Short mmCIF file of C-alpha atoms and ligand atoms in Angstrom, two decimals:
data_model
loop_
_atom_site.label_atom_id
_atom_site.label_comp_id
_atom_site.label_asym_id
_atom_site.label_seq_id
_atom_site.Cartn_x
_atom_site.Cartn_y
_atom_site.Cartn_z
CA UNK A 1 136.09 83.11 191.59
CA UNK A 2 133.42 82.88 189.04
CA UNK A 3 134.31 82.74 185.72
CA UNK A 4 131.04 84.63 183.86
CA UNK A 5 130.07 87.99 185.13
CA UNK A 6 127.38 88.93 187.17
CA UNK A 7 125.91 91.40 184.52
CA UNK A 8 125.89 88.14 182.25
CA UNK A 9 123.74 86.42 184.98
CA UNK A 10 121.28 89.70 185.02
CA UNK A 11 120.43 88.09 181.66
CA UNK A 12 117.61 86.19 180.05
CA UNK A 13 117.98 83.55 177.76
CA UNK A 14 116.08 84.31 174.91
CA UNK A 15 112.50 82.62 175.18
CA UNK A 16 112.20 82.67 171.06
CA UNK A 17 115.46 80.88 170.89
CA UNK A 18 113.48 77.42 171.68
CA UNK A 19 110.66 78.22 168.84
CA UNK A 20 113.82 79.28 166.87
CA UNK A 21 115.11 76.13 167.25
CA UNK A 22 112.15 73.99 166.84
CA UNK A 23 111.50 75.52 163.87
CA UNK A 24 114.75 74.36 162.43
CA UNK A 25 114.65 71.40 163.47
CA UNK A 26 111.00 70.51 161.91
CA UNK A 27 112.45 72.24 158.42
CA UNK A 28 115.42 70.06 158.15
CA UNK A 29 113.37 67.08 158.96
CA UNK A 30 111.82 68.27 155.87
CA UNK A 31 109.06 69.73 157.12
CA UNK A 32 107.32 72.88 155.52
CA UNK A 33 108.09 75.51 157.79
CA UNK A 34 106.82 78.92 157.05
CA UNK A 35 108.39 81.43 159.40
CA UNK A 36 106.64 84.61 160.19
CA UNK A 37 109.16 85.60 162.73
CA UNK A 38 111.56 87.65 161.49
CA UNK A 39 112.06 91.21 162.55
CA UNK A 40 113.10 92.51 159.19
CA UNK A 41 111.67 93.84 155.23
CA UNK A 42 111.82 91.27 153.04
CA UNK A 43 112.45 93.67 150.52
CA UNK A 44 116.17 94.53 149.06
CA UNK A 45 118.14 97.17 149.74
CA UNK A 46 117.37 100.22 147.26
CA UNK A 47 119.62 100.00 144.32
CA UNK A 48 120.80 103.71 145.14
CA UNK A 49 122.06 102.98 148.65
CA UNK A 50 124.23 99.59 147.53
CA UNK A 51 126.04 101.60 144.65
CA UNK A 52 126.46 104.60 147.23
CA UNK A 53 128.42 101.87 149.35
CA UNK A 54 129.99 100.00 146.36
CA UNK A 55 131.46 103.79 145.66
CA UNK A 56 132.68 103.89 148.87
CA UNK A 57 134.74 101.18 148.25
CA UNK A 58 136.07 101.66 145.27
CA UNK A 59 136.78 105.16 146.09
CA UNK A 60 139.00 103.79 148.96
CA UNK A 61 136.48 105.37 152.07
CA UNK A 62 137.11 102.02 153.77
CA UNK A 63 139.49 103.35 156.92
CA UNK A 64 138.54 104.13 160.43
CA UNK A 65 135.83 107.59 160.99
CA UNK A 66 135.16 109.30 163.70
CA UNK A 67 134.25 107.29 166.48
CA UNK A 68 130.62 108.03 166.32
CA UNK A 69 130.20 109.11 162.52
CA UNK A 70 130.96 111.37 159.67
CA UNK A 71 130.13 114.57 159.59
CA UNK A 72 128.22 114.09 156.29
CA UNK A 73 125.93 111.87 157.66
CA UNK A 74 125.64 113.89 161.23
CA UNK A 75 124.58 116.19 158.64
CA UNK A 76 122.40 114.18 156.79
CA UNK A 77 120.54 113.32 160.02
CA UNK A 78 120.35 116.66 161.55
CA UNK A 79 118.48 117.54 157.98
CA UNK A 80 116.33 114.87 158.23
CA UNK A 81 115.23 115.82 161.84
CA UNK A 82 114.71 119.11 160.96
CA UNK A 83 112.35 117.59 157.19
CA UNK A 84 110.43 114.63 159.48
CA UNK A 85 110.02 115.72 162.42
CA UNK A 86 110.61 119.30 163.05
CA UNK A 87 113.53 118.79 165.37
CA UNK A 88 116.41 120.91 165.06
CA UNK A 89 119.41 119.32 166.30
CA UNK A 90 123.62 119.94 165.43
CA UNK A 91 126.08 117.70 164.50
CA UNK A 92 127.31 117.61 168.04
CA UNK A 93 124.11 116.42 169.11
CA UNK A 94 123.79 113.58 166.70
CA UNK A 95 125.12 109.83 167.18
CA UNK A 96 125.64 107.42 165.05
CA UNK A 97 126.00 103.29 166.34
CA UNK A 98 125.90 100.02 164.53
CA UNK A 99 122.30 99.95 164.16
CA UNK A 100 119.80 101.39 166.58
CA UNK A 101 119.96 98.73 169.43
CA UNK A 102 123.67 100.10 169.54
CA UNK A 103 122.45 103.39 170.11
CA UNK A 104 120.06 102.32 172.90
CA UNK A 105 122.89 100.03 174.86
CA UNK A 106 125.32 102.74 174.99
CA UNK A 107 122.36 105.60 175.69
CA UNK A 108 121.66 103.16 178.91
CA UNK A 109 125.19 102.42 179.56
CA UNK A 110 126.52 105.84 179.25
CA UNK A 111 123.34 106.57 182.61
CA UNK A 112 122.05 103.77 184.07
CA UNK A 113 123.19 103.38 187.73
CA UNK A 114 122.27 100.66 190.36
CA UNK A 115 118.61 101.50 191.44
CA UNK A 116 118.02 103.22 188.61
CA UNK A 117 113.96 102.54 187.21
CA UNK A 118 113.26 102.70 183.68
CA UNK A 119 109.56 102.41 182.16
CA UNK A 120 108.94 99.88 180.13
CA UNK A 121 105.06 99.41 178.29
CA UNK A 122 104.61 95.88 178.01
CA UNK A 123 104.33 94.41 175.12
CA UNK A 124 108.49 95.49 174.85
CA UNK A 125 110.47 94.33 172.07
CA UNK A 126 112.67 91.85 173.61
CA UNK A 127 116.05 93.50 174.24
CA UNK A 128 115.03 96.60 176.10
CA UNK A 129 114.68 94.89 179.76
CA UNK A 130 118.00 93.08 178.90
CA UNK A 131 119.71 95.84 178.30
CA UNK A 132 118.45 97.87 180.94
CA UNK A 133 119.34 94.77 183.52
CA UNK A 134 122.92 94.73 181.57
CA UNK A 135 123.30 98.40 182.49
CA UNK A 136 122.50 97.68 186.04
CA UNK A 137 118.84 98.94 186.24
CA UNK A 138 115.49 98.04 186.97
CA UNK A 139 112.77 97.97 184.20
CA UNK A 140 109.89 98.76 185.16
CA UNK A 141 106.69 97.31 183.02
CA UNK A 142 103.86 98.87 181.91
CA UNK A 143 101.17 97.39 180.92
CA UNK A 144 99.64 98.12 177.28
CA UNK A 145 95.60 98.13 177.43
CA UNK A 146 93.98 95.27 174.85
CA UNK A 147 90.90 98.15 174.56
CA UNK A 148 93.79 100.69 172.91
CA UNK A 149 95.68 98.53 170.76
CA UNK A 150 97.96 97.88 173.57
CA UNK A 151 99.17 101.01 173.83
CA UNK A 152 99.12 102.67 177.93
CA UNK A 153 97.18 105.17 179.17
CA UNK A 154 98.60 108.26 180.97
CA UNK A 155 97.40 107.01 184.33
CA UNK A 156 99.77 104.08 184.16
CA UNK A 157 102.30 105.84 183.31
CA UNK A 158 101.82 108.47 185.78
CA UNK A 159 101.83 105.43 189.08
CA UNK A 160 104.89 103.69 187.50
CA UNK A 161 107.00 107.07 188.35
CA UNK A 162 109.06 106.94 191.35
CA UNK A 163 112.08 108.69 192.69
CA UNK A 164 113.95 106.54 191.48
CA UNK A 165 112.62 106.91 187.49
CA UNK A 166 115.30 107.86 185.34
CA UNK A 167 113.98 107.01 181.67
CA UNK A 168 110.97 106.46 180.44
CA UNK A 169 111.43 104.38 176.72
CA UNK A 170 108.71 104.96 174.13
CA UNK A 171 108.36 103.03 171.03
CA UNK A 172 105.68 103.88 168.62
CA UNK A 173 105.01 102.34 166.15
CA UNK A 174 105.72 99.41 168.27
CA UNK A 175 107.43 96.27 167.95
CA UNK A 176 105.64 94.10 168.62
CA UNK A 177 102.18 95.28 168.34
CA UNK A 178 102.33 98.12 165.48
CA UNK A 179 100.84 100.17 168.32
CA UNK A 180 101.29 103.82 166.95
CA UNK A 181 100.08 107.12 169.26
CA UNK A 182 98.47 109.78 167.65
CA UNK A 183 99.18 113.38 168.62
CA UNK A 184 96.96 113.42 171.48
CA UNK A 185 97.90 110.27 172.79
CA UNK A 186 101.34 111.13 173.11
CA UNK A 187 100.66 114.69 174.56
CA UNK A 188 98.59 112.69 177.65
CA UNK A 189 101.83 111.08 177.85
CA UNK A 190 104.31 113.90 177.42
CA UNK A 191 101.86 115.92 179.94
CA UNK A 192 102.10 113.41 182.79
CA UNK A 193 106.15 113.55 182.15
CA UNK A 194 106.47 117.15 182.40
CA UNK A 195 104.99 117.28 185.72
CA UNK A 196 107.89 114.49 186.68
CA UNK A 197 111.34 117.16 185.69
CA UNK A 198 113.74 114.27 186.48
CA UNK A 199 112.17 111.63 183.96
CA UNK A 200 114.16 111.67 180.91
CA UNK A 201 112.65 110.38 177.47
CA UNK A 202 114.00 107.26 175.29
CA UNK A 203 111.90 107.21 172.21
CA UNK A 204 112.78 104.50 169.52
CA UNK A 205 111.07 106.02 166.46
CA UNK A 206 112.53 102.62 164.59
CA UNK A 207 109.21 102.08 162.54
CA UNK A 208 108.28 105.87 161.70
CA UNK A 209 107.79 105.63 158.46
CA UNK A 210 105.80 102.36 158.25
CA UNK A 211 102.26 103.83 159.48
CA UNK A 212 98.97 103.58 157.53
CA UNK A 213 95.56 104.83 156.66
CA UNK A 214 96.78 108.60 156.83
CA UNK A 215 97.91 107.48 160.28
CA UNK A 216 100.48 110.68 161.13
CA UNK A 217 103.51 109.77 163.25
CA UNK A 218 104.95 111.74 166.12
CA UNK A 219 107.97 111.90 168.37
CA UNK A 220 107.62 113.29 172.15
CA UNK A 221 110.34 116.11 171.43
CA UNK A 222 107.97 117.58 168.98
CA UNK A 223 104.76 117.15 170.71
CA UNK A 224 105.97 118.85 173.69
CA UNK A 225 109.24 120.69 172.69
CA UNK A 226 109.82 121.37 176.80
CA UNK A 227 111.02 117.83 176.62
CA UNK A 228 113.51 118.17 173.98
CA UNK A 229 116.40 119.03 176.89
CA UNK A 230 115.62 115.24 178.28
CA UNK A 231 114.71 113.63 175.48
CA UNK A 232 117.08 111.05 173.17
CA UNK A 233 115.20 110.06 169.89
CA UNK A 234 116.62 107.29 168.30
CA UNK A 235 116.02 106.11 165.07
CA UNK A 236 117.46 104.27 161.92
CA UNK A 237 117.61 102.89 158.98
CA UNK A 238 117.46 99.35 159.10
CA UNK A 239 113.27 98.88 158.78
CA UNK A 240 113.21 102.20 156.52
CA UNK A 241 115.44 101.26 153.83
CA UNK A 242 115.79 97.95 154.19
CA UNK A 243 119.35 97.73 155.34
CA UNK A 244 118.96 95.48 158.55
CA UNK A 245 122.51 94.28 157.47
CA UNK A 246 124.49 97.63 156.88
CA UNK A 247 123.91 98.39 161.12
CA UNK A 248 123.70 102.27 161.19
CA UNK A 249 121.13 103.70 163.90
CA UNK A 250 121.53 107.04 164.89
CA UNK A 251 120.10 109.61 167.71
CA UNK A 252 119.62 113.22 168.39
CA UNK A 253 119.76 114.32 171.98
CA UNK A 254 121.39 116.66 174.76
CA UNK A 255 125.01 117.61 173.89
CA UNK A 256 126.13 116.00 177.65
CA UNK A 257 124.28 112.39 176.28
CA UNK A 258 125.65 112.12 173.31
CA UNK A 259 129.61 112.95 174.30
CA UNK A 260 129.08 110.29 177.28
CA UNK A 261 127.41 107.64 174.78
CA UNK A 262 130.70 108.73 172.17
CA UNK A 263 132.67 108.08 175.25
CA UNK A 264 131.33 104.47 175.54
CA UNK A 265 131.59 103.53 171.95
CA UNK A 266 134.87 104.34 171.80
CA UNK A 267 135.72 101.94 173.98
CA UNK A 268 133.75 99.26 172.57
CA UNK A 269 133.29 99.30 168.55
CA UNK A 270 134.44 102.59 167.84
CA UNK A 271 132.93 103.95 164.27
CA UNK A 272 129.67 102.21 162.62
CA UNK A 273 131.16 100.39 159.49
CA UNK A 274 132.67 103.45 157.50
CA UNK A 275 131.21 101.95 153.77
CA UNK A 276 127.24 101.78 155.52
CA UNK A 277 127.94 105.28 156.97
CA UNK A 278 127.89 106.61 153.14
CA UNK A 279 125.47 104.26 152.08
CA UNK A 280 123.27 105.79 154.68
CA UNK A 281 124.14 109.25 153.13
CA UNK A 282 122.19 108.67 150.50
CA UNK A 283 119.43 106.52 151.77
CA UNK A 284 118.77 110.07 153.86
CA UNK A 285 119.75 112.55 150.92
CA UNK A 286 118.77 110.38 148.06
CA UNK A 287 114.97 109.92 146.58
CA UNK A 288 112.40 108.35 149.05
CA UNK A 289 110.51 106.46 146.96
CA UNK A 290 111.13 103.46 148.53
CA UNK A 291 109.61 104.57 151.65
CA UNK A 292 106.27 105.03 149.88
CA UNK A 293 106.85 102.03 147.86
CA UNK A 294 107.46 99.33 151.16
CA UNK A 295 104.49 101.10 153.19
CA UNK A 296 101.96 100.56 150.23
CA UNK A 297 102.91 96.78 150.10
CA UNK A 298 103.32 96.86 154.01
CA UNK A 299 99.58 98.43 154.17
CA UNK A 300 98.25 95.69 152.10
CA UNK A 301 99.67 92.95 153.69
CA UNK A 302 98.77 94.30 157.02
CA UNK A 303 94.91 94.45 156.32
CA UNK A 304 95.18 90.87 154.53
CA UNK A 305 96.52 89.60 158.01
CA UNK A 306 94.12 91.42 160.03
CA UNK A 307 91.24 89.79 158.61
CA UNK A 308 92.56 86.50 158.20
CA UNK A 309 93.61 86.34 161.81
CA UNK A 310 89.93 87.36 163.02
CA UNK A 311 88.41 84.79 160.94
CA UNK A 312 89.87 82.15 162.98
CA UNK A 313 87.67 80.88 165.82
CA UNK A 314 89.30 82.15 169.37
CA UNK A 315 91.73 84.87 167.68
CA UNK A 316 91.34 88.75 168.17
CA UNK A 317 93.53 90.83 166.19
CA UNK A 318 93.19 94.24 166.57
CA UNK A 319 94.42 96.73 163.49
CA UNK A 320 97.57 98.74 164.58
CA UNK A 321 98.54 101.84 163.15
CA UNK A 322 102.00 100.91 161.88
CA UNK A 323 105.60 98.37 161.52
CA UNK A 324 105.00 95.26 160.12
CA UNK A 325 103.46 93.22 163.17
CA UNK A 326 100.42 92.38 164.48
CA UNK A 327 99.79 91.01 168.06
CA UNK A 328 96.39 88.78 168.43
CA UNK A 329 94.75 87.75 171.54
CA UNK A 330 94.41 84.00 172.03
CA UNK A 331 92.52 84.38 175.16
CA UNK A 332 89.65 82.31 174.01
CA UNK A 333 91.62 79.75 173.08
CA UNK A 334 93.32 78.79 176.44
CA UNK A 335 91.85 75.85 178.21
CA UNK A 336 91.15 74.08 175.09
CA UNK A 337 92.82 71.13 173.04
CA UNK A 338 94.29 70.95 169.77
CA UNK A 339 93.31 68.49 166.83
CA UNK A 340 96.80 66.55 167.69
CA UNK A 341 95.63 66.57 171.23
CA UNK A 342 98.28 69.02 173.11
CA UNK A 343 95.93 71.50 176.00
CA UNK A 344 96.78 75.08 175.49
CA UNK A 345 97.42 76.41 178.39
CA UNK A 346 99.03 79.77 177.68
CA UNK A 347 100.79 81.61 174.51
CA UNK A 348 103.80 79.39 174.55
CA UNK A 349 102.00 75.97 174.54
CA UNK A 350 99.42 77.56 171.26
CA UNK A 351 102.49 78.42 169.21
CA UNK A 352 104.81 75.21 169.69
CA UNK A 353 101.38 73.40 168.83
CA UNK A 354 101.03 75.60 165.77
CA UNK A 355 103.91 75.08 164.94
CA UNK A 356 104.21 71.36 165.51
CA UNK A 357 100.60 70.44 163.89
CA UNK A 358 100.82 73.29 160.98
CA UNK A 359 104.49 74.47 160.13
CA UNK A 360 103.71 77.82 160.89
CA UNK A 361 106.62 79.78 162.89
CA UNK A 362 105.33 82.57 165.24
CA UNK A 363 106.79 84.42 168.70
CA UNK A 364 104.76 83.68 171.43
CA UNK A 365 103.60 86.85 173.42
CA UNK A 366 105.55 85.91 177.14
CA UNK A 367 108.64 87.47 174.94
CA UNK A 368 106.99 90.57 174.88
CA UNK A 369 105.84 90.55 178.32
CA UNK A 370 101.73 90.60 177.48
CA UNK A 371 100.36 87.46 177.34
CA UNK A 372 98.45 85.52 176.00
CA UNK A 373 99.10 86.50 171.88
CA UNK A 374 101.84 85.59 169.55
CA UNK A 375 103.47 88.04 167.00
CA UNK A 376 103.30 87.55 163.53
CA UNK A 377 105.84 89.49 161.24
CA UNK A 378 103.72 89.91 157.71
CA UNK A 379 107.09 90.77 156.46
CA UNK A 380 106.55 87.80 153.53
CA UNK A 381 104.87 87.88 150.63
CA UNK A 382 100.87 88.05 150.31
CA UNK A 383 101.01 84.62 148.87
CA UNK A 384 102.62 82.94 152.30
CA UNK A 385 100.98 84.89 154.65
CA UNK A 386 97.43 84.13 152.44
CA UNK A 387 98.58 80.41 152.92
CA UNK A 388 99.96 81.15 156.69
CA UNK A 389 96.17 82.26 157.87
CA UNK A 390 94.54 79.66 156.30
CA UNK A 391 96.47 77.23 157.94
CA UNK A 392 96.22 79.31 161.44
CA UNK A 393 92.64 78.88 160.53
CA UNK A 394 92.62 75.26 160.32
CA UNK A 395 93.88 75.01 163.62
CA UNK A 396 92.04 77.08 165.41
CA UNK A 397 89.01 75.16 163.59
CA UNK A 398 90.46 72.17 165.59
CA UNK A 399 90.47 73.24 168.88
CA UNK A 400 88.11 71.86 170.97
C1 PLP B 19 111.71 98.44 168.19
C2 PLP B 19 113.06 98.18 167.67
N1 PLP B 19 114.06 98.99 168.03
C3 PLP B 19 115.31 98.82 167.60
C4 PLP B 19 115.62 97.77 166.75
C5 PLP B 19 117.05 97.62 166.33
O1 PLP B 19 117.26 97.98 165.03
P1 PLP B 19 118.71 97.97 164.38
O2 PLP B 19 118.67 96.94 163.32
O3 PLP B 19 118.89 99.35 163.82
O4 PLP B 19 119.69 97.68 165.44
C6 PLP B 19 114.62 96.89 166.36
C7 PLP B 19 114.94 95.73 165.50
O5 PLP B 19 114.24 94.75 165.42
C8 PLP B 19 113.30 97.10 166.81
O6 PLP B 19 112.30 96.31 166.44
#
C-alpha cells in the first residue's frame, strides 16, 4: 500500500522552487541578490487595519466564528460588492477563507468531479492547474495572444469548451502578466459563455484595484448580469491592503456554492483567523486612501520597468493594464550565449544565467505556462528595480 496519496502524485513540484533556492544559496554565499519575485506589496499594512486587529485582541474577539465568517464582515463585503462593482449579493451568499487561494481550493473542491474540464488562459498563476488536478480535474490551457498583452481572444475560448467544461477561471488583472480586459473584451468573453449554459464562471478579481492610466476594471457578473447565477467572484484583501499575512479572501456567488464550499471548510480550517476577520472590517469600511496611495507608486514603478525592460537588446515588454507584474518576451534572445558563456535555450536557462552572472532573481515563464518570458514583480522600490534593469541590461548587452 502506498504511503502518499494519489491526489499528492497529481501534483507538480514547484518549478520556482529551484530559482528559489538558487537564489538563496548565491545570497548566503554573499552574493548580492536582488529578488524581484515576490508575489506581494512591499508596502505595510495601513495603520488603521493593524489597530482594528490589535482591538480585537484586546477586546477579547480572539475565539472561534462562524465557520466561514462574521456577519460584520459578510456585511462589509456584500457593501463593497454592491460600491465596486455593482453586484448585489447577501450575507448568505458571501464566503470568507484564509486568503483567496482558500476560497478557490474549496470553490473547486466543493465541484470538481473526475473528468471534469476547467479553462485555464495561459500565462496562469501557478496554483490554479494544481488545484484543479488536486480536485480531480482536468485544466484545460488557453493560450494568451503576445499581440493582446496576453490576454485570449473569444475564439479560443469558444474551441476550448467541451461537454465536459465545468468552469471557466478568469483573472484580470492577471498574475502574471498585469493583463487587464476592458469592458468589451470581457463581454466577447462573457458572450461566447452564454451561448455554453453549463459553463460556470471563476473570476479571481485579486488585483482590482491595482489598474492604471484610467484603465476601468470589470468583473463578468457585471458585464453580463445573466451570468451572475453561475458565476463565483473571488476577491481579497491581501494585494489591496497590503495584508498578504492576515489570510482573508472572500467570494460572492450562488447560495448552493457557497453552503457546499462552507461545508468543506468546516472540515478543514474552519473560520479565517477571527482577529484578521475585524481587521478586514475596516480595511473594507474604513478610508481608502491607501488604495489610491499604492496604485500611484505601483503606476510609477510600472512605467519605470516597462521602459527599462525594452531598452535591453532581445527583450519585449509589453505595458499591462494592472497588478504589479510585467511579463517580457525573450524570444530574441534564445539561441544565443551569455557573457559567462551558458546558451539560452529557453526561459529557464535565461533566468538561472541572470541570475548566476547578475544577482538578479526573476520567475521564468514555463511556471506560467507561456514561454519564453520571465516575470518580474516591481513590487520594490524605484531605486532596486532602477538598479535591477540596468543590470538586466548589461546582460542582455552580453549576449551574443
Ligand atoms: C492571481 C492570484 N490569485 C489569488 C492569490 C492568493 O491570494 P491570497 O493571499 O488572498 O491567498 C494570489 C496571490 O499571489 C494571486 O496572485
Amino acid at each position: 500500500m502506498a504511503f502518499l496519496s494519489d491526489s499528492l502524485a497529481r501534483v507538480k513540484p514547484s518549478p520556482t522552487v529551484a530559482m528559489t533556492g538558487k537564489a538563496a544559496e548565491l545570497k548566503a554565499a554573499g552574493r548580492d541578490i536582488i529578488s524581484l519575485s515576490a508575489g506581494e506589496p512591499d508596502f505595510d499594512t495601513p495603520q488603521n487595519i493593524k489597530e482594528a486587529g490589535a482591538r480585537a485582541i484586546t477586546e477579547g474577539r480572539t475565539k472561534y466564528t462562524t465557520v466561514d465568517g462574521i456577519a460584520e464582515l459578510k456585511q462589509a463585503i456584500c457593501d463593497k460588492f454592491a460600491r465596486e462593482n455593482g453586484l448585489s449579493y447577501t450575507q448568505a451568499q458571501i464566503s470568507v477563507s484564509s486568503g483567496g487561494k482558500q476560497v478557490l481550493f474549496n470553490a473547486f473542491m466543493a465541484t470538481l468531479n473526475p473528468g471534469d474540464e476547467v479553462i485555464i488562459p495561459t500565462p496562469y498563476w501557478v496554483s490554479y492547474p494544481d488545484m484543479v488536478l488536486i480536485g480531480g480535474g482536468t485544466p484545460v490551457f488557453v493560450q494568451g495572444n503576445p499581440e493582446m498583452g496576453y490576454k485570449i481572444t473569444p475564439e479560443a475560448l469558444e474551441a476550448a469548451i467541451t461537454p465536459q467544461t465545468k468552469w471557466f477561471l478568469f483573472n484580470s488583472p492577471s498574475n502574471p502578466s498585469g493583463a487587464g480586459y476592458t469592458r468589451a473584451e470581457l463581454k466577447a468573453l462573457t458572450d461566447v459563455l452564454m451561448r455554453h449554459p453549463h459553463v460556470w464562471v471563476m473570476t479571481d478579481d485579486m488585483y482590482e484595484h491595482l489598474v492604471f492610466d484610467g484603465f476601468e476594471f470589470c468583473t463578468p457578473a457585471e458585464v453580463e448580469p445573466a451570468l451572475y447565477d453561475r458565476t463565483l467572484t473571488v476577491n481579497g484583501v491581501s494585494k489591496a491592503y497590503a495584508m498578504t499575512g492576515w489570510r482573508i479572501g472572500y467570494a460572492g456567488g450562488p447560495v448552493e456554492l457557497i453552503t457546499a464550499m462552507r461545508k468543506m471548510q468546516s472540515q478543514s480550517t474552519s473560520n479565517p483567523c477571527t482577529i484578521s476577520q475585524w481587521a478586514a472590517v475596516e480595511a473594507l469600511n474604513g478610508p481608502q486612501d491607501y488604495i489610491r496611495d499604492s496604485r500611484e507608486a505601483f503606476h510609477r514603478r510600472r512605467d519605470l520597468v516597462v521602459a527599462g525592460l525594452n531598452a535591453c537588446p532581445g527583450i519585449t515588454c509589453p505595458t499591462p493594464e494592472g497588478a504589479f507584474y510585467v511579463y517580457p518576451s525573450i524570444k530574441d534572445c534564445i539561441g544565443k550565449t551569455s557573457a559567462q558563456g551558458t546558451k539560452i535555450t529557453d526561459d529557464e536557462t535565461f533566468c538561472t544565467a541572470l541570475l548566476e552572472e547578475t544577482g538578479v532573481a526573476t520567475v521564468f515563464g514555463a511556471a506560467f505556462g507561456l514561454s519564453p518570458n520571465f516575470r518580474i514583480s516591481y513590487a520594490t522600490s524605484d531605486t532596486v528595480l532602477t538598479e535591477a534593469c540596468n543590470r538586466i541590461k548589461r546582460f542582455c548587452e552580453g549576449l551574443r
